[in-house]
CSV table of C-alpha atoms in Angstrom, one decimal:
chain,number,residue,atom,x,y,z
A,1,UNK,CA,-4.5,-36.1,16.1
A,2,UNK,CA,-8.0,-36.3,14.7
A,3,UNK,CA,-8.5,-39.0,12.1
A,4,UNK,CA,-9.1,-38.1,8.5
A,5,UNK,CA,-10.7,-40.4,5.9
A,6,UNK,CA,-11.2,-38.1,2.9
A,7,UNK,CA,-9.2,-35.9,0.6
A,8,UNK,CA,-5.9,-37.8,1.3
A,9,UNK,CA,-4.6,-36.3,-2.0
A,10,UNK,CA,-4.4,-33.0,-0.3
A,11,UNK,CA,-1.5,-34.3,1.7
A,12,UNK,CA,0.6,-35.1,-1.3
A,13,UNK,CA,0.7,-31.4,-2.4
A,14,UNK,CA,2.5,-30.3,0.8
A,15,UNK,CA,6.1,-30.9,1.9
A,16,UNK,CA,6.9,-33.6,4.4
A,17,UNK,CA,8.0,-31.7,7.6
A,18,UNK,CA,5.4,-30.6,10.1
A,19,UNK,CA,4.3,-26.9,10.2
A,20,UNK,CA,5.7,-26.7,13.7
A,21,UNK,CA,9.2,-27.7,12.5
A,22,UNK,CA,9.7,-24.5,10.5
A,23,UNK,CA,12.4,-22.5,12.4
A,24,UNK,CA,14.0,-19.1,11.9
A,25,UNK,CA,17.3,-20.7,10.9
A,26,UNK,CA,15.8,-22.2,7.7
A,27,UNK,CA,16.8,-20.5,4.5
A,28,UNK,CA,13.2,-20.9,3.4
A,29,UNK,CA,12.0,-18.8,6.3
A,30,UNK,CA,10.7,-15.3,5.4
A,31,UNK,CA,8.6,-12.9,7.5
A,32,UNK,CA,7.6,-9.3,6.9
A,33,UNK,CA,8.9,-6.9,9.6
A,34,UNK,CA,5.9,-5.7,11.7
A,35,UNK,CA,7.8,-4.0,14.5
A,36,UNK,CA,6.4,-0.7,13.1
A,37,UNK,CA,3.8,0.4,10.7
A,38,UNK,CA,5.2,0.1,7.1
A,39,UNK,CA,3.3,3.1,6.0
A,40,UNK,CA,4.3,5.7,8.6
A,41,UNK,CA,7.3,3.7,10.2
A,42,UNK,CA,5.6,4.1,13.6
A,43,UNK,CA,5.1,7.9,13.4
A,44,UNK,CA,1.4,7.8,14.4
A,45,UNK,CA,1.7,5.1,17.0
A,46,UNK,CA,2.5,1.4,17.5
A,47,UNK,CA,1.1,-1.3,15.2
A,48,UNK,CA,1.1,-4.1,17.7
A,49,UNK,CA,2.6,-6.6,15.3
A,50,UNK,CA,0.1,-5.6,12.6
A,51,UNK,CA,1.3,-4.4,9.1
A,52,UNK,CA,-0.5,-1.0,9.5
A,53,UNK,CA,-1.1,1.0,12.6
A,54,UNK,CA,-4.6,2.0,13.6
A,55,UNK,CA,-4.2,5.6,12.4
A,56,UNK,CA,-2.9,4.7,9.0
A,57,UNK,CA,-5.6,2.1,8.7
A,58,UNK,CA,-8.2,4.8,9.3
A,59,UNK,CA,-6.7,7.0,6.7
A,60,UNK,CA,-6.1,4.4,4.0
A,61,UNK,CA,-8.8,1.8,4.6
A,62,UNK,CA,-11.9,3.6,6.0
A,63,UNK,CA,-14.8,1.7,7.4
A,64,UNK,CA,-17.3,3.4,5.0
A,65,UNK,CA,-17.8,1.7,1.7
A,66,UNK,CA,-18.0,4.9,-0.2
A,67,UNK,CA,-18.5,8.6,0.1
A,68,UNK,CA,-21.8,10.2,-0.3
A,69,UNK,CA,-21.2,11.8,-3.7
A,70,UNK,CA,-20.3,8.3,-5.1
A,71,UNK,CA,-23.7,6.8,-4.3
A,72,UNK,CA,-26.3,8.5,-6.6
A,73,UNK,CA,-24.7,7.2,-9.9
A,74,UNK,CA,-28.0,5.8,-11.0
A,75,UNK,CA,-31.3,6.3,-9.3
A,76,UNK,CA,-34.8,4.9,-9.6
A,77,UNK,CA,-36.2,8.5,-9.4
A,78,UNK,CA,-36.9,10.5,-12.6
A,79,UNK,CA,-35.3,13.8,-13.3
A,80,UNK,CA,-37.7,16.5,-12.1
A,81,UNK,CA,-35.7,19.4,-13.6
A,82,UNK,CA,-34.3,20.5,-10.2
A,83,UNK,CA,-31.0,22.1,-10.7
A,84,UNK,CA,-30.0,21.4,-7.1
A,85,UNK,CA,-29.4,25.1,-6.3
A,86,UNK,CA,-32.7,25.7,-4.4
A,87,UNK,CA,-32.9,25.6,-0.6
A,88,UNK,CA,-34.2,22.3,0.7
A,89,UNK,CA,-37.8,22.4,1.8
A,90,UNK,CA,-38.6,19.0,3.2
A,91,UNK,CA,-35.6,18.5,5.6
A,92,UNK,CA,-37.3,20.2,8.6
A,93,UNK,CA,-39.0,17.6,10.7
A,94,UNK,CA,-40.2,19.8,13.7
A,95,UNK,CA,-43.8,20.0,14.9
A,96,UNK,CA,-44.2,23.5,13.5
A,97,UNK,CA,-43.8,22.3,9.8
A,98,UNK,CA,-46.7,23.7,7.7
A,99,UNK,CA,-48.1,22.8,4.3
A,100,UNK,CA,-49.1,25.6,1.8
A,101,UNK,CA,-51.9,23.6,0.2
A,102,UNK,CA,-53.8,22.7,3.4
A,103,UNK,CA,-54.3,26.1,4.9
A,104,UNK,CA,-51.5,25.9,7.3
A,105,UNK,CA,-52.5,22.6,8.8
A,106,UNK,CA,-49.6,20.9,10.6
A,107,UNK,CA,-48.1,18.0,8.8
A,108,UNK,CA,-47.0,14.8,10.6
A,109,UNK,CA,-43.3,14.7,11.1
A,110,UNK,CA,-41.4,12.2,9.0
A,111,UNK,CA,-39.8,9.3,10.7
A,112,UNK,CA,-36.7,10.2,12.7
A,113,UNK,CA,-33.4,9.3,11.1
A,114,UNK,CA,-30.8,7.3,13.2
A,115,UNK,CA,-28.0,9.4,14.7
A,116,UNK,CA,-24.9,9.7,12.6
A,117,UNK,CA,-22.1,7.4,13.4
A,118,UNK,CA,-18.9,8.8,14.9
A,119,UNK,CA,-16.2,9.7,12.5
A,120,UNK,CA,-13.4,7.1,13.1
A,121,UNK,CA,-10.9,9.5,11.6
A,122,UNK,CA,-11.8,12.3,13.9
A,123,UNK,CA,-11.6,9.9,16.8
A,124,UNK,CA,-8.0,8.8,15.8
A,125,UNK,CA,-6.9,12.4,15.4
A,126,UNK,CA,-8.3,13.2,18.9
A,127,UNK,CA,-6.4,10.3,20.4
A,128,UNK,CA,-3.1,11.6,18.7
A,129,UNK,CA,-3.6,15.2,20.0
A,130,UNK,CA,-4.9,14.4,23.5
A,131,UNK,CA,-2.3,13.5,26.2
A,132,UNK,CA,-3.0,10.2,27.8
A,133,UNK,CA,-3.4,9.8,31.5
A,134,UNK,CA,-0.9,7.5,33.3
A,135,UNK,CA,-2.2,4.1,34.2
A,136,UNK,CA,-2.1,3.7,38.0
A,137,UNK,CA,-4.0,0.3,38.2
A,138,UNK,CA,-2.6,-2.2,40.4
A,139,UNK,CA,-1.3,-5.3,38.6
A,140,UNK,CA,-3.4,-7.4,41.0
A,141,UNK,CA,-6.7,-5.9,40.1
A,142,UNK,CA,-7.2,-8.5,37.4
A,143,UNK,CA,-7.3,-11.2,40.0
A,144,UNK,CA,-10.5,-9.7,41.3
A,145,UNK,CA,-12.5,-9.5,38.1
A,146,UNK,CA,-15.5,-11.8,37.9
A,147,UNK,CA,-15.8,-14.2,34.9
A,148,UNK,CA,-19.1,-12.4,34.0
A,149,UNK,CA,-16.9,-9.6,32.5
A,150,UNK,CA,-16.3,-11.8,29.5
A,151,UNK,CA,-20.0,-11.4,28.4
A,152,UNK,CA,-19.1,-7.8,27.4
A,153,UNK,CA,-16.3,-8.8,25.1
A,154,UNK,CA,-16.4,-9.8,21.5
A,155,UNK,CA,-14.8,-13.0,20.2
A,156,UNK,CA,-11.5,-11.3,19.2
A,157,UNK,CA,-11.2,-9.7,22.6
A,158,UNK,CA,-12.0,-13.0,24.3
A,159,UNK,CA,-9.3,-14.6,22.2
A,160,UNK,CA,-6.8,-11.9,23.3
A,161,UNK,CA,-7.8,-12.6,26.9
A,162,UNK,CA,-7.2,-16.3,26.4
A,163,UNK,CA,-3.6,-15.6,25.2
A,164,UNK,CA,-2.5,-13.4,28.1
A,165,UNK,CA,-1.4,-16.2,30.4
A,166,UNK,CA,-2.2,-19.7,31.5
A,167,UNK,CA,-4.5,-18.5,34.4
A,168,UNK,CA,-6.6,-16.3,32.1
A,169,UNK,CA,-6.8,-19.2,29.6
A,170,UNK,CA,-8.2,-21.4,32.4
A,171,UNK,CA,-10.7,-18.8,33.5
A,172,UNK,CA,-11.8,-18.3,29.9
A,173,UNK,CA,-12.2,-22.1,29.3
A,174,UNK,CA,-14.4,-22.4,32.4
A,175,UNK,CA,-16.7,-19.6,31.0
A,176,UNK,CA,-16.6,-20.3,27.2
A,177,UNK,CA,-17.0,-23.9,26.1
A,178,UNK,CA,-15.7,-25.4,22.9
A,179,UNK,CA,-19.1,-25.0,21.3
A,180,UNK,CA,-18.9,-21.3,21.8
A,181,UNK,CA,-15.6,-21.2,19.9
A,182,UNK,CA,-17.2,-23.4,17.3
A,183,UNK,CA,-19.9,-20.7,16.9
A,184,UNK,CA,-17.4,-17.9,16.8
A,185,UNK,CA,-15.3,-19.6,14.2
A,186,UNK,CA,-18.2,-20.3,11.8
A,187,UNK,CA,-19.6,-16.9,12.4
A,188,UNK,CA,-16.4,-15.1,11.4
A,189,UNK,CA,-15.3,-17.7,8.7
A,190,UNK,CA,-18.7,-19.1,7.4
A,191,UNK,CA,-16.9,-20.8,4.5
A,192,UNK,CA,-14.6,-22.7,6.8
A,193,UNK,CA,-15.2,-26.5,6.2
A,194,UNK,CA,-12.8,-28.7,8.1
A,195,UNK,CA,-12.2,-32.1,6.6
A,196,UNK,CA,-11.1,-33.8,9.9
A,197,UNK,CA,-12.9,-33.9,13.2
A,198,UNK,CA,-12.1,-30.8,15.2
A,199,UNK,CA,-11.2,-31.5,18.9
A,200,UNK,CA,-10.3,-28.0,20.0
A,201,UNK,CA,-12.2,-25.1,18.3
A,202,UNK,CA,-10.3,-22.5,20.3
A,203,UNK,CA,-7.1,-23.7,18.6
A,204,UNK,CA,-8.7,-23.7,15.2
A,205,UNK,CA,-9.9,-20.1,15.9
A,206,UNK,CA,-6.3,-19.2,17.0
A,207,UNK,CA,-4.8,-20.7,13.8
A,208,UNK,CA,-7.3,-18.9,11.6
A,209,UNK,CA,-6.9,-15.5,13.2
A,210,UNK,CA,-3.1,-15.8,13.3
A,211,UNK,CA,-3.3,-16.5,9.6
A,212,UNK,CA,-5.0,-13.2,8.9
A,213,UNK,CA,-2.6,-10.4,7.9
A,214,UNK,CA,-4.7,-7.7,9.6
A,215,UNK,CA,-7.0,-8.0,12.5
A,216,UNK,CA,-8.6,-4.6,12.0
A,217,UNK,CA,-10.0,-5.9,8.7
A,218,UNK,CA,-11.6,-8.8,10.5
A,219,UNK,CA,-13.3,-6.4,12.8
A,220,UNK,CA,-14.6,-4.3,9.9
A,221,UNK,CA,-15.8,-7.5,8.2
A,222,UNK,CA,-17.8,-8.5,11.3
A,223,UNK,CA,-19.3,-5.0,11.8
A,224,UNK,CA,-20.8,-5.0,8.3
A,225,UNK,CA,-21.3,-1.2,8.2
A,226,UNK,CA,-23.7,-0.1,5.5
A,227,UNK,CA,-22.9,2.8,3.1
A,228,UNK,CA,-24.6,6.2,3.3
A,229,UNK,CA,-27.6,6.6,1.0
A,230,UNK,CA,-29.9,4.1,-0.6
A,231,UNK,CA,-29.3,1.1,-2.8
A,232,UNK,CA,-30.5,1.5,-6.5
A,233,UNK,CA,-32.4,-1.2,-8.3
A,234,UNK,CA,-29.7,-1.7,-10.9
A,235,UNK,CA,-27.2,-2.8,-8.3
A,236,UNK,CA,-29.6,-5.0,-6.5
A,237,UNK,CA,-30.8,-6.8,-9.6
A,238,UNK,CA,-27.2,-7.1,-10.9
A,239,UNK,CA,-25.9,-8.6,-7.7
A,240,UNK,CA,-28.9,-10.9,-7.5
A,241,UNK,CA,-28.1,-12.3,-11.0
A,242,UNK,CA,-24.4,-12.6,-10.2
A,243,UNK,CA,-25.1,-14.5,-7.0
A,244,UNK,CA,-27.5,-16.8,-8.7
A,245,UNK,CA,-24.9,-17.6,-11.5
A,246,UNK,CA,-22.3,-18.3,-8.8
A,247,UNK,CA,-24.7,-20.7,-7.1
A,248,UNK,CA,-25.7,-22.6,-10.3
A,249,UNK,CA,-22.4,-22.7,-12.1
A,250,UNK,CA,-19.6,-21.7,-9.7
A,251,UNK,CA,-16.0,-21.3,-11.1
A,252,UNK,CA,-13.8,-24.2,-10.2
A,253,UNK,CA,-12.0,-23.6,-6.9
A,254,UNK,CA,-13.9,-20.5,-6.0
A,255,UNK,CA,-16.7,-20.1,-3.5
A,256,UNK,CA,-18.5,-16.9,-2.6
A,257,UNK,CA,-21.0,-15.9,0.2
A,258,UNK,CA,-22.7,-12.5,1.0
A,259,UNK,CA,-22.4,-11.7,4.7
A,260,UNK,CA,-25.3,-9.2,4.9
A,261,UNK,CA,-28.7,-8.6,3.4
A,262,UNK,CA,-27.6,-5.6,1.2
A,263,UNK,CA,-24.7,-7.7,-0.2
A,264,UNK,CA,-22.2,-5.0,0.8
A,265,UNK,CA,-19.8,-7.5,2.5
A,266,UNK,CA,-18.8,-10.7,0.9
A,267,UNK,CA,-16.5,-13.6,1.8
A,268,UNK,CA,-14.8,-15.7,-0.8
A,269,UNK,CA,-12.4,-18.6,-0.9
A,270,UNK,CA,-9.9,-19.5,-3.7
A,271,UNK,CA,-8.3,-22.8,-3.8
A,272,UNK,CA,-4.6,-22.8,-4.8
A,273,UNK,CA,-4.3,-23.8,-8.5
A,274,UNK,CA,-2.8,-27.2,-9.1
A,275,UNK,CA,0.9,-27.0,-10.0
A,276,UNK,CA,1.4,-23.7,-8.3
A,277,UNK,CA,3.2,-23.3,-4.9
A,278,UNK,CA,-0.3,-22.5,-3.5
A,279,UNK,CA,-1.7,-26.0,-4.4
A,280,UNK,CA,-3.7,-27.4,-1.5
A,281,UNK,CA,-4.3,-24.2,0.3
A,282,UNK,CA,-7.7,-22.4,0.7
A,283,UNK,CA,-7.3,-18.6,0.8
A,284,UNK,CA,-10.0,-16.4,2.3
A,285,UNK,CA,-10.9,-13.1,0.8
A,286,UNK,CA,-13.0,-10.2,2.0
A,287,UNK,CA,-14.9,-8.1,-0.5
A,288,UNK,CA,-16.6,-4.8,0.0
A,289,UNK,CA,-19.2,-3.9,-2.6
A,290,UNK,CA,-20.3,-0.2,-2.5
A,291,UNK,CA,-23.7,1.1,-3.4
A,292,UNK,CA,-22.1,2.6,-6.6
A,293,UNK,CA,-21.4,-0.9,-8.0
A,294,UNK,CA,-21.1,-1.8,-10.9
A,295,UNK,CA,-20.0,1.7,-11.7
A,296,UNK,CA,-17.3,1.4,-9.1
A,297,UNK,CA,-15.2,-1.7,-8.4
A,298,UNK,CA,-15.4,-3.7,-5.2
A,299,UNK,CA,-12.6,-3.7,-2.7
A,300,UNK,CA,-10.9,-7.0,-2.4
A,301,UNK,CA,-8.4,-8.0,0.3
A,302,UNK,CA,-6.9,-11.4,1.3
A,303,UNK,CA,-7.6,-12.3,4.9
A,304,UNK,CA,-5.3,-15.2,4.6
A,305,UNK,CA,-1.5,-14.5,4.5
A,306,UNK,CA,-0.1,-15.3,1.1
A,307,UNK,CA,3.4,-14.9,-0.2
A,308,UNK,CA,2.8,-13.2,-3.6
A,309,UNK,CA,4.3,-10.3,-5.4
A,310,UNK,CA,0.9,-8.8,-6.3
A,311,UNK,CA,-0.5,-9.1,-2.7
A,312,UNK,CA,0.7,-6.7,-0.1
A,313,UNK,CA,1.5,-7.7,3.5
A,314,UNK,CA,-1.9,-6.1,4.5
A,315,UNK,CA,-3.7,-8.3,2.0
A,316,UNK,CA,-4.5,-5.7,-0.7
A,317,UNK,CA,-4.5,-7.1,-4.2
A,318,UNK,CA,-2.8,-5.3,-6.9
A,319,UNK,CA,-4.8,-6.2,-10.0
A,320,UNK,CA,-5.4,-3.9,-12.9
A,321,UNK,CA,-9.0,-4.6,-13.4
A,322,UNK,CA,-10.0,-3.4,-10.0
A,323,UNK,CA,-7.4,-0.7,-9.7
A,324,UNK,CA,-7.5,1.3,-13.0
A,325,UNK,CA,-9.4,-0.5,-15.8
A,326,UNK,CA,-12.7,-1.3,-14.2
A,327,UNK,CA,-15.5,-1.7,-16.7
A,328,UNK,CA,-19.2,-2.6,-16.5
A,329,UNK,CA,-18.5,-5.9,-18.2
A,330,UNK,CA,-16.6,-7.2,-15.2
A,331,UNK,CA,-18.3,-9.1,-12.3
A,332,UNK,CA,-17.3,-10.4,-8.9
A,333,UNK,CA,-16.8,-13.8,-10.4
A,334,UNK,CA,-14.5,-12.5,-13.1
A,335,UNK,CA,-12.5,-10.5,-10.5
A,336,UNK,CA,-12.0,-13.7,-8.4
A,337,UNK,CA,-11.1,-15.8,-11.5
A,338,UNK,CA,-8.5,-13.1,-12.4
A,339,UNK,CA,-7.0,-13.3,-8.9
A,340,UNK,CA,-7.0,-17.0,-9.1
A,341,UNK,CA,-5.0,-16.9,-12.3
A,342,UNK,CA,-2.7,-14.4,-10.7
A,343,UNK,CA,-1.6,-17.2,-8.4
A,344,UNK,CA,-0.4,-19.2,-11.3
A,345,UNK,CA,1.2,-16.4,-13.2
A,346,UNK,CA,2.2,-13.4,-11.1
A,347,UNK,CA,2.6,-10.0,-12.8
A,348,UNK,CA,6.0,-8.7,-11.7
A,349,UNK,CA,6.3,-5.5,-13.8
A,350,UNK,CA,4.3,-3.8,-11.0
A,351,UNK,CA,4.5,-5.4,-7.6
A,352,UNK,CA,2.7,-4.7,-4.3
A,353,UNK,CA,5.8,-6.1,-2.6
A,354,UNK,CA,9.0,-5.3,-4.8
A,355,UNK,CA,11.2,-7.6,-2.6
A,356,UNK,CA,8.9,-10.5,-3.3
A,357,UNK,CA,8.9,-9.6,-7.0
A,358,UNK,CA,12.6,-9.6,-7.2
A,359,UNK,CA,12.8,-13.0,-5.5
A,360,UNK,CA,10.2,-14.4,-8.0
A,361,UNK,CA,12.3,-13.1,-11.0
A,362,UNK,CA,15.8,-14.0,-9.8
A,363,UNK,CA,15.3,-16.8,-7.3
A,364,UNK,CA,12.3,-18.8,-8.5
A,365,UNK,CA,13.0,-21.9,-6.6
A,366,UNK,CA,13.6,-19.9,-3.3
A,367,UNK,CA,10.3,-18.0,-4.0
A,368,UNK,CA,8.3,-21.2,-4.5
A,369,UNK,CA,9.7,-22.8,-1.4
A,370,UNK,CA,8.6,-19.8,0.7
A,371,UNK,CA,5.2,-19.6,-0.9
A,372,UNK,CA,4.7,-23.3,-0.4
A,373,UNK,CA,5.7,-23.1,3.3
A,374,UNK,CA,3.3,-20.1,3.8
A,375,UNK,CA,0.5,-22.1,2.2
A,376,UNK,CA,1.2,-25.0,4.4
A,377,UNK,CA,1.4,-22.8,7.5
A,378,UNK,CA,-1.5,-20.3,6.9
A,379,UNK,CA,-3.9,-21.8,4.3
A,380,UNK,CA,-4.4,-25.5,5.2
A,381,UNK,CA,-6.2,-25.5,8.5
A,382,UNK,CA,-9.1,-27.4,7.0
A,383,UNK,CA,-6.8,-30.4,6.3
A,384,UNK,CA,-4.8,-30.5,9.5
A,385,UNK,CA,-6.7,-28.9,12.4
A,386,UNK,CA,-4.4,-28.3,15.5
A,387,UNK,CA,-4.5,-30.8,18.3
A,388,UNK,CA,-5.9,-29.7,21.6
A,389,UNK,CA,-3.8,-27.2,23.5
A,390,UNK,CA,-3.7,-27.9,27.3
A,391,UNK,CA,-1.0,-25.4,28.1
């Protein structure tokens, strides 16, 4: 195993057994059932060991950051007295467009707008209503595929290819080096900072992606789709000041990084509070900040599995300040601080996972043992990177 010379105190916060020694026979073992979607129970299709199937995910967690009517909350333009009932006069961009104050001289057409993105919900509905043709491909056709086909796949698809069988793993290793997986890892988890020397970045990538409760959310995070409409100056200045404050005086145990130029997608890390069963773990969160911010709250999800009554198996956070009582006084920093305090003192009157809440109230020691095991298994990859996997 790689040598480690710093942060030895991190090892004192975790139990003695190795993470590979946890078995299904242990009384501290707990896993959510992902054989079917926990929303529709498999009615709309298989979930492929994910907590939510693709159809329910499209309904409940759309890729768009907000609807069009939520965007113009505040605008830089002044009110011109238009009631909004008149017919639009400047939406026609054809060459026959005329101007009334220039004697009918043709006006230059405005710049063309990009084509609209396909509606993912309509696509899912089409898949549900269209019969699928039977697959008649020979099982030996994969033997004839050239390695260059990997250049058309994204990193998650490449990772899936590498986990099909040993032969595909060997083909993938001959085409993608460890440095490539190093790049993929830091591109998808830019806040990942290993303490030890990493020998096998493919294994690190595997551990990180296995620790994520929902891979569809990882794909959404990497796509970085922008909302419909334009950003207003209030949101831009507000986020700029918040980011500056976070960089100058960051809260203890919290790190935040915008992923795009418009600051619509953020990644954050929260270090498990000392004295809690999450101590020693680093939990990754994904934030979506709509154009209507700060009038509307950001969307916050854990992209690291965590055993907590107020965090669903999909990673959604059940915290009152972003669900019902959002105010203009709240900021991204305050939201993350509230989530960090929730790790020390869960709110069990209303739970995202009732079974976990009952365990916290009635079997506190059992709950803490499972939460500590999940922290060790899913949130401590910076301390103990996996050894090279030659299988």
